[in-house]
mmCIF file of C-alpha atoms in Angstrom:
data_model
loop_
_atom_site.group_PDB
_atom_site.id
_atom_site.type_symbol
_atom_site.label_atom_id
_atom_site.label_comp_id
_atom_site.label_asym_id
_atom_site.label_seq_id
_atom_site.Cartn_x
_atom_site.Cartn_y
_atom_site.Cartn_z
ATOM 1 C CA MET A 1 106.273 111.437 100.409
ATOM 2 C CA GLU A 2 102.422 110.096 100.007
ATOM 3 C CA ALA A 3 101.353 108.191 103.221
ATOM 4 C CA LYS A 4 100.793 104.058 102.731
ATOM 5 C CA LYS A 5 97.779 103.248 101.740
ATOM 6 C CA LEU A 6 96.677 100.365 103.692
ATOM 7 C CA ASP A 7 96.331 96.763 102.761
ATOM 8 C CA ALA A 8 92.656 95.405 104.094
ATOM 9 C CA VAL A 9 92.526 92.368 103.634
ATOM 10 C CA GLU A 10 96.547 92.270 105.477
ATOM 11 C CA PHE A 11 95.201 94.577 107.546
ATOM 12 C CA ARG A 12 92.690 92.623 108.723
ATOM 13 C CA ASP A 13 94.909 89.258 108.302
ATOM 14 C CA GLY A 14 97.106 90.624 111.343
ATOM 15 C CA GLN A 15 93.819 91.592 113.143
ATOM 16 C CA ARG A 16 92.548 87.829 113.015
ATOM 17 C CA GLN A 17 96.024 86.859 114.438
ATOM 18 C CA GLN A 18 96.355 89.028 116.741
ATOM 19 C CA TRP A 19 92.798 88.946 118.700
ATOM 20 C CA ASP A 20 92.712 85.046 118.258
ATOM 21 C CA SER A 21 96.439 85.877 120.724
ATOM 22 C CA ALA A 22 94.886 87.771 123.404
ATOM 23 C CA ALA A 23 91.850 85.782 123.314
ATOM 24 C CA THR A 24 93.610 83.581 126.618
ATOM 25 C CA GLY A 25 93.917 86.913 127.871
ATOM 26 C CA TRP A 26 89.822 87.612 127.698
ATOM 27 C CA ARG A 27 89.244 84.799 129.390
ATOM 28 C CA LYS A 28 91.660 85.696 132.251
ATOM 29 C CA TRP A 29 89.829 89.329 132.588
ATOM 30 C CA SER A 30 86.581 88.945 131.715
ATOM 31 C CA GLU A 31 84.956 89.981 135.110
ATOM 32 C CA LEU A 32 86.587 93.217 135.885
ATOM 33 C CA ILE A 33 85.529 94.099 132.068
ATOM 34 C CA ASP A 34 82.030 93.095 132.105
ATOM 35 C CA GLY A 35 82.055 95.018 135.513
ATOM 36 C CA ALA A 36 83.280 97.998 133.804
ATOM 37 C CA ALA A 37 81.756 97.568 131.263
ATOM 38 C CA SER A 38 78.767 95.958 131.131
ATOM 39 C CA GLY A 39 77.295 99.803 131.590
ATOM 40 C CA ILE A 40 77.831 99.982 127.694
ATOM 41 C CA SER A 41 76.542 97.161 126.768
ATOM 42 C CA GLU A 42 72.444 97.991 128.078
ATOM 43 C CA ARG A 43 73.094 101.432 126.578
ATOM 44 C CA LEU A 44 73.302 99.962 123.404
ATOM 45 C CA VAL A 45 70.551 97.775 122.952
ATOM 46 C CA GLU A 46 68.808 100.137 124.756
ATOM 47 C CA LEU A 47 69.615 102.963 121.609
ATOM 48 C CA ALA A 48 69.019 99.676 118.840
ATOM 49 C CA GLY A 49 65.539 99.148 120.744
ATOM 50 C CA VAL A 50 66.070 95.627 121.709
ATOM 51 C CA GLU A 51 62.779 93.890 122.815
ATOM 52 C CA PRO A 52 61.884 90.699 123.885
ATOM 53 C CA GLY A 53 60.967 88.662 119.561
ATOM 54 C CA SER A 54 63.879 90.806 118.282
ATOM 55 C CA ARG A 55 66.318 89.538 115.719
ATOM 56 C CA VAL A 56 70.150 91.192 116.279
ATOM 57 C CA LEU A 57 73.331 91.230 114.672
ATOM 58 C CA ASP A 58 76.294 91.739 116.729
ATOM 59 C CA VAL A 59 79.070 93.234 114.351
ATOM 60 C CA ALA A 60 82.901 92.145 115.805
ATOM 61 C CA ALA A 61 81.481 90.892 118.826
ATOM 62 C CA GLY A 62 84.101 89.386 120.286
ATOM 63 C CA TYR A 63 83.591 87.573 123.175
ATOM 64 C CA GLY A 64 80.008 88.250 123.119
ATOM 65 C CA GLU A 65 79.411 91.590 124.254
ATOM 66 C CA PRO A 66 76.576 93.221 123.520
ATOM 67 C CA SER A 67 75.423 90.061 122.249
ATOM 68 C CA LEU A 68 74.959 88.838 125.793
ATOM 69 C CA THR A 69 73.187 91.690 126.426
ATOM 70 C CA ALA A 70 70.786 91.945 123.104
ATOM 71 C CA ALA A 71 70.271 88.102 123.194
ATOM 72 C CA ARG A 72 68.751 88.158 127.532
ATOM 73 C CA ALA A 73 66.604 91.322 126.029
ATOM 74 C CA ALA A 74 65.201 89.426 123.356
ATOM 75 C CA GLY A 75 63.935 86.323 125.156
ATOM 76 C CA THR A 76 63.743 83.618 124.042
ATOM 77 C CA GLU A 77 61.330 84.902 121.145
ATOM 78 C CA GLY A 78 64.405 86.842 119.922
ATOM 79 C CA SER A 79 67.357 85.770 118.781
ATOM 80 C CA VAL A 80 70.819 87.217 118.305
ATOM 81 C CA VAL A 81 73.691 86.367 115.775
ATOM 82 C CA ALA A 82 77.609 87.820 116.925
ATOM 83 C CA THR A 83 80.011 87.830 114.525
ATOM 84 C CA ASP A 84 83.614 88.149 114.488
ATOM 85 C CA ILE A 85 86.616 87.969 112.859
ATOM 86 C CA SER A 86 88.346 86.100 115.424
ATOM 87 C CA ALA A 87 87.633 81.708 116.050
ATOM 88 C CA GLU A 88 89.487 81.909 119.855
ATOM 89 C CA MET A 89 87.569 85.587 120.932
ATOM 90 C CA ILE A 90 84.281 83.447 118.522
ATOM 91 C CA ALA A 91 85.265 80.356 120.150
ATOM 92 C CA PHE A 92 84.449 82.351 123.655
ATOM 93 C CA GLY A 93 81.156 83.742 122.803
ATOM 94 C CA ARG A 94 79.748 80.943 122.577
ATOM 95 C CA GLU A 95 80.892 78.969 125.632
ATOM 96 C CA ARG A 96 79.727 82.627 127.315
ATOM 97 C CA ALA A 97 76.706 81.968 126.392
ATOM 98 C CA ALA A 98 76.488 78.192 126.569
ATOM 99 C CA ALA A 99 77.021 78.957 130.460
ATOM 100 C CA ALA A 100 74.744 82.111 130.839
ATOM 101 C CA GLY A 101 71.759 79.052 129.047
ATOM 102 C CA LEU A 102 71.563 81.686 126.379
ATOM 103 C CA VAL A 103 70.323 79.102 123.672
ATOM 104 C CA ASN A 104 68.993 81.657 121.304
ATOM 105 C CA SER A 105 72.468 82.997 120.574
ATOM 106 C CA GLU A 106 75.068 82.175 117.206
ATOM 107 C CA PHE A 107 78.175 82.278 116.942
ATOM 108 C CA VAL A 108 79.181 83.192 112.888
ATOM 109 C CA GLU A 109 83.007 83.901 112.263
ATOM 110 C CA SER A 110 83.326 86.386 110.201
ATOM 111 C CA ASP A 111 84.731 89.721 109.158
ATOM 112 C CA ALA A 112 82.651 92.668 109.812
ATOM 113 C CA ALA A 113 83.452 94.098 105.604
ATOM 114 C CA GLY A 114 82.494 90.348 104.543
ATOM 115 C CA LEU A 115 78.931 88.878 105.956
ATOM 116 C CA GLU A 116 75.893 88.682 104.368
ATOM 117 C CA PHE A 117 72.334 88.420 104.670
ATOM 118 C CA PRO A 118 69.444 88.655 103.184
ATOM 119 C CA LYS A 119 67.741 92.096 103.197
ATOM 120 C CA GLY A 120 65.578 93.012 106.147
ATOM 121 C CA SER A 121 66.627 90.190 108.578
ATOM 122 C CA PHE A 122 67.657 92.151 111.223
ATOM 123 C CA ASP A 123 64.767 94.605 114.037
ATOM 124 C CA ALA A 124 68.794 95.937 115.161
ATOM 125 C CA ALA A 125 72.141 95.413 114.898
ATOM 126 C CA LEU A 126 75.006 96.586 117.444
ATOM 127 C CA SER A 127 78.424 96.899 117.810
ATOM 128 C CA ARG A 128 80.719 98.037 121.174
ATOM 129 C CA TRP A 129 83.740 98.720 120.070
ATOM 130 C CA GLY A 130 84.164 96.540 117.091
ATOM 131 C CA ILE A 131 83.629 98.253 113.895
ATOM 132 C CA ILE A 132 85.605 100.502 114.509
ATOM 133 C CA PHE A 133 88.570 98.248 113.395
ATOM 134 C CA GLU A 134 87.266 98.150 110.609
ATOM 135 C CA PRO A 135 89.746 98.701 107.881
ATOM 136 C CA ASP A 136 86.216 100.363 105.785
ATOM 137 C CA GLY A 137 83.864 100.615 108.613
ATOM 138 C CA GLU A 138 81.643 102.640 106.347
ATOM 139 C CA ALA A 139 80.861 99.866 104.039
ATOM 140 C CA ALA A 140 80.713 97.221 106.502
ATOM 141 C CA ALA A 141 77.573 99.939 108.504
ATOM 142 C CA ALA A 142 76.422 100.724 105.238
ATOM 143 C CA SER A 143 76.355 96.590 104.094
ATOM 144 C CA VAL A 144 74.701 95.895 108.005
ATOM 145 C CA ARG A 145 72.086 98.194 107.184
ATOM 146 C CA SER A 146 70.855 96.305 104.257
ATOM 147 C CA PHE A 147 70.730 93.945 106.332
ATOM 148 C CA LEU A 148 68.103 95.293 108.597
ATOM 149 C CA LYS A 149 64.276 96.180 108.038
ATOM 150 C CA PRO A 150 63.659 99.835 106.712
ATOM 151 C CA GLY A 151 63.422 102.086 110.648
ATOM 152 C CA ALA A 152 65.404 100.169 112.326
ATOM 153 C CA ARG A 153 68.416 100.906 114.080
ATOM 154 C CA MET A 154 72.176 100.027 114.413
ATOM 155 C CA ALA A 155 74.489 102.276 117.438
ATOM 156 C CA ILE A 156 78.151 101.545 118.347
ATOM 157 C CA SER A 157 80.738 102.439 120.133
ATOM 158 C CA SER A 158 84.293 104.289 120.337
ATOM 159 C CA TRP A 159 86.485 105.611 123.009
ATOM 160 C CA GLY A 160 87.591 109.647 123.705
ATOM 161 C CA PRO A 161 90.392 111.164 123.153
ATOM 162 C CA PRO A 162 93.431 110.157 123.831
ATOM 163 C CA ASP A 163 93.591 112.648 126.841
ATOM 164 C CA ARG A 164 90.377 110.955 128.027
ATOM 165 C CA VAL A 165 90.719 107.833 127.962
ATOM 166 C CA PRO A 166 94.111 106.447 130.321
ATOM 167 C CA PHE A 167 93.805 103.163 129.507
ATOM 168 C CA LEU A 168 95.211 103.140 126.193
ATOM 169 C CA ALA A 169 96.331 106.823 126.357
ATOM 170 C CA ILE A 170 99.310 105.313 128.661
ATOM 171 C CA PRO A 171 100.520 103.274 127.303
ATOM 172 C CA MET A 172 100.465 103.491 124.237
ATOM 173 C CA ARG A 173 101.501 106.750 124.772
ATOM 174 C CA THR A 174 104.584 105.551 127.390
ATOM 175 C CA ALA A 175 105.350 102.594 124.242
ATOM 176 C CA MET A 176 105.671 105.174 121.760
ATOM 177 C CA GLN A 177 107.670 107.338 123.016
ATOM 178 C CA ARG A 178 110.257 105.538 124.631
ATOM 179 C CA LEU A 179 110.806 103.460 121.427
ATOM 180 C CA GLU A 180 110.556 106.313 119.195
ATOM 181 C CA VAL A 181 107.175 104.842 117.037
ATOM 182 C CA PRO A 182 105.934 107.684 115.685
ATOM 183 C CA PRO A 183 101.240 107.559 116.179
ATOM 184 C CA PRO A 184 99.931 106.218 113.850
ATOM 185 C CA PRO A 185 97.326 107.945 110.537
ATOM 186 C CA PRO A 186 94.315 109.659 112.145
ATOM 187 C CA GLY A 187 91.711 107.382 111.054
ATOM 188 C CA THR A 188 94.070 104.482 110.999
ATOM 189 C CA PRO A 189 91.475 101.467 112.840
ATOM 190 C CA GLY A 190 91.938 101.166 115.851
ATOM 191 C CA PRO A 191 90.229 101.395 119.895
ATOM 192 C CA LEU A 192 91.262 105.088 119.377
ATOM 193 C CA SER A 193 90.483 105.887 115.659
ATOM 194 C CA ARG A 194 87.197 107.933 116.077
ATOM 195 C CA PRO A 195 87.490 109.325 119.020
ATOM 196 C CA THR A 196 84.891 112.735 118.537
ATOM 197 C CA PRO A 197 80.688 112.951 118.179
ATOM 198 C CA GLU A 198 81.454 114.220 114.505
ATOM 199 C CA ALA A 199 83.710 110.642 113.797
ATOM 200 C CA LEU A 200 81.900 108.465 115.352
ATOM 201 C CA GLY A 201 78.301 109.867 114.293
ATOM 202 C CA GLY A 202 79.535 110.462 110.775
ATOM 203 C CA LEU A 203 80.720 106.687 110.068
ATOM 204 C CA LEU A 204 77.019 105.643 110.187
ATOM 205 C CA GLU A 205 75.560 108.889 108.770
ATOM 206 C CA ALA A 206 77.854 107.965 105.605
ATOM 207 C CA ALA A 207 76.744 103.993 105.288
ATOM 208 C CA GLY A 208 72.678 105.493 105.408
ATOM 209 C CA PHE A 209 71.678 106.486 108.158
ATOM 210 C CA SER A 210 69.248 109.109 109.363
ATOM 211 C CA ASP A 211 68.081 110.010 112.506
ATOM 212 C CA VAL A 212 71.941 109.950 113.867
ATOM 213 C CA GLU A 213 72.750 111.042 117.522
ATOM 214 C CA VAL A 214 75.693 111.071 120.219
ATOM 215 C CA GLU A 215 76.226 110.570 123.690
ATOM 216 C CA GLU A 216 78.962 110.768 125.897
ATOM 217 C CA ALA A 217 78.976 107.124 129.017
ATOM 218 C CA ASP A 218 81.972 106.304 131.657
ATOM 219 C CA VAL A 219 83.655 103.444 131.539
ATOM 220 C CA THR A 220 85.870 103.241 135.571
ATOM 221 C CA PHE A 221 88.533 99.746 134.422
ATOM 222 C CA GLU A 222 89.706 99.082 138.429
ATOM 223 C CA TRP A 223 92.887 97.093 139.161
ATOM 224 C CA GLN A 224 95.287 95.754 142.325
ATOM 225 C CA SER A 225 98.216 97.748 141.650
ATOM 226 C CA PRO A 226 100.390 99.010 138.947
ATOM 227 C CA GLU A 227 101.388 95.474 138.133
ATOM 228 C CA ASP A 228 98.241 94.533 137.831
ATOM 229 C CA PHE A 229 96.777 96.874 135.126
ATOM 230 C CA THR A 230 100.875 95.895 133.112
ATOM 231 C CA THR A 231 99.788 92.703 133.113
ATOM 232 C CA PHE A 232 95.984 92.726 131.407
ATOM 233 C CA ILE A 233 97.131 95.271 129.177
ATOM 234 C CA LYS A 234 99.726 93.036 127.986
ATOM 235 C CA GLU A 235 97.321 90.004 127.933
ATOM 236 C CA ILE A 236 93.846 91.629 126.461
ATOM 237 C CA ALA A 237 94.877 95.408 124.612
ATOM 238 C CA PRO A 238 96.611 93.553 120.276
ATOM 239 C CA PRO A 239 97.088 97.449 119.314
ATOM 240 C CA ILE A 240 99.488 98.177 122.345
ATOM 241 C CA ASN A 241 101.240 94.294 121.169
ATOM 242 C CA ALA A 242 101.788 95.798 118.632
ATOM 243 C CA ILE A 243 103.408 98.499 118.939
ATOM 244 C CA ILE A 244 105.778 96.393 121.616
ATOM 245 C CA ASP A 245 106.659 92.942 120.612
ATOM 246 C CA PRO A 246 108.741 94.113 117.243
ATOM 247 C CA HIS A 247 111.643 95.020 119.711
ATOM 248 C CA PRO A 248 113.658 92.858 121.448
ATOM 249 C CA GLN A 249 112.766 90.777 124.469
ATOM 250 C CA GLU A 250 114.902 93.256 126.719
ATOM 251 C CA VAL A 251 114.127 96.670 125.019
ATOM 252 C CA GLN A 252 110.223 94.877 125.740
ATOM 253 C CA ASP A 253 110.737 93.944 128.927
ATOM 254 C CA GLU A 254 112.081 97.407 129.455
ATOM 255 C CA THR A 255 108.676 99.130 127.768
ATOM 256 C CA TRP A 256 106.341 97.462 129.872
ATOM 257 C CA ALA A 257 108.663 98.041 133.524
ATOM 258 C CA ALA A 258 107.875 101.747 131.996
ATOM 259 C CA ILE A 259 104.089 101.519 131.544
ATOM 260 C CA THR A 260 104.690 99.785 134.729
ATOM 261 C CA ASP A 261 106.281 102.942 136.311
ATOM 262 C CA ALA A 262 103.909 106.246 134.236
ATOM 263 C CA THR A 263 100.969 103.635 135.792
ATOM 264 C CA ARG A 264 102.327 104.199 139.325
ATOM 265 C CA GLN A 265 101.639 107.893 139.450
ATOM 266 C CA THR A 266 97.865 107.735 138.792
ATOM 267 C CA ALA A 267 97.399 105.105 142.056
ATOM 268 C CA ALA A 268 95.648 105.191 144.644
ATOM 269 C CA ASP A 269 97.106 105.314 148.288
ATOM 270 C CA ASP A 270 96.148 102.158 148.473
ATOM 271 C CA GLY A 271 97.947 101.103 145.185
ATOM 272 C CA ALA A 272 94.961 100.418 143.406
ATOM 273 C CA VAL A 273 94.933 101.848 139.940
ATOM 274 C CA ARG A 274 91.587 103.880 139.133
ATOM 275 C CA LEU A 275 90.986 104.925 135.307
ATOM 276 C CA SER A 276 87.933 107.177 134.593
ATOM 277 C CA ASN A 277 87.358 107.394 130.551
ATOM 278 C CA LEU A 278 85.535 108.729 127.875
ATOM 279 C CA ALA A 279 83.174 106.908 125.557
ATOM 280 C CA LEU A 280 80.921 107.291 122.882
ATOM 281 C CA LEU A 281 78.207 105.286 121.842
ATOM 282 C CA ALA A 282 76.059 106.594 119.022
ATOM 283 C CA ALA A 283 72.783 105.196 116.575
ATOM 284 C CA GLY A 284 71.181 105.473 113.441
ATOM 285 C CA ARG A 285 67.813 104.327 111.131
ATOM 286 C CA ALA A 286 67.671 101.811 108.857
#
């Protein structure tokens, strides 16, 4: 039986709604997320060659990373255009930029496939766990390449394979097993859709980038308790909510409780949950 082909328009509409709903959670947990993932933003900015005076495009910027990191590196002579499918996430990113005094940042509501800029508009492009959510990531990256000056670089990130990304794997595996939900077909857009160097680097290569290189990095999150972890995931992770939300409330509550129990097995003696996760970073030249 042939698998149902993904409807890109329908998929993006769902993503827009999901991330609009998650924006409140990202506001609540942004300090924890920044603390764990700031090193990824900094490295992506380095890999893309952002320097004072650079004009930078951030694709699927969410709440404004690595846009804000790039804005600091580009300085007052440079600028950053941050784009995202979610109006609510973009609004939060705009607020964060204003609070940080970064007047060289512009925020634009758009999905990755719908971006339009003149050729050669940018000196660098970025996407931190963003373009991997796009139904046709290769085509979107090819468009981004056309917006870059010749020789400019794009740097993107993904998460590694599930067994190396426990903060996503524990709740996803628990929910799918408990609800008897099959895993999505390989390559389905999402946080674990490009889990290998070949898959992530291949996205850029298929888009026409050259000199593509991929490296690994660690992202360690820490929560005070398994309950905090579950609340975090419930409030910031639309892909996991999408598995659980269609079920009756009682079943939802039982599933979230099962996720807490599964996470408790990883807790330290003090009750804290510390999870180390593999991130992949790829960069290529236009």
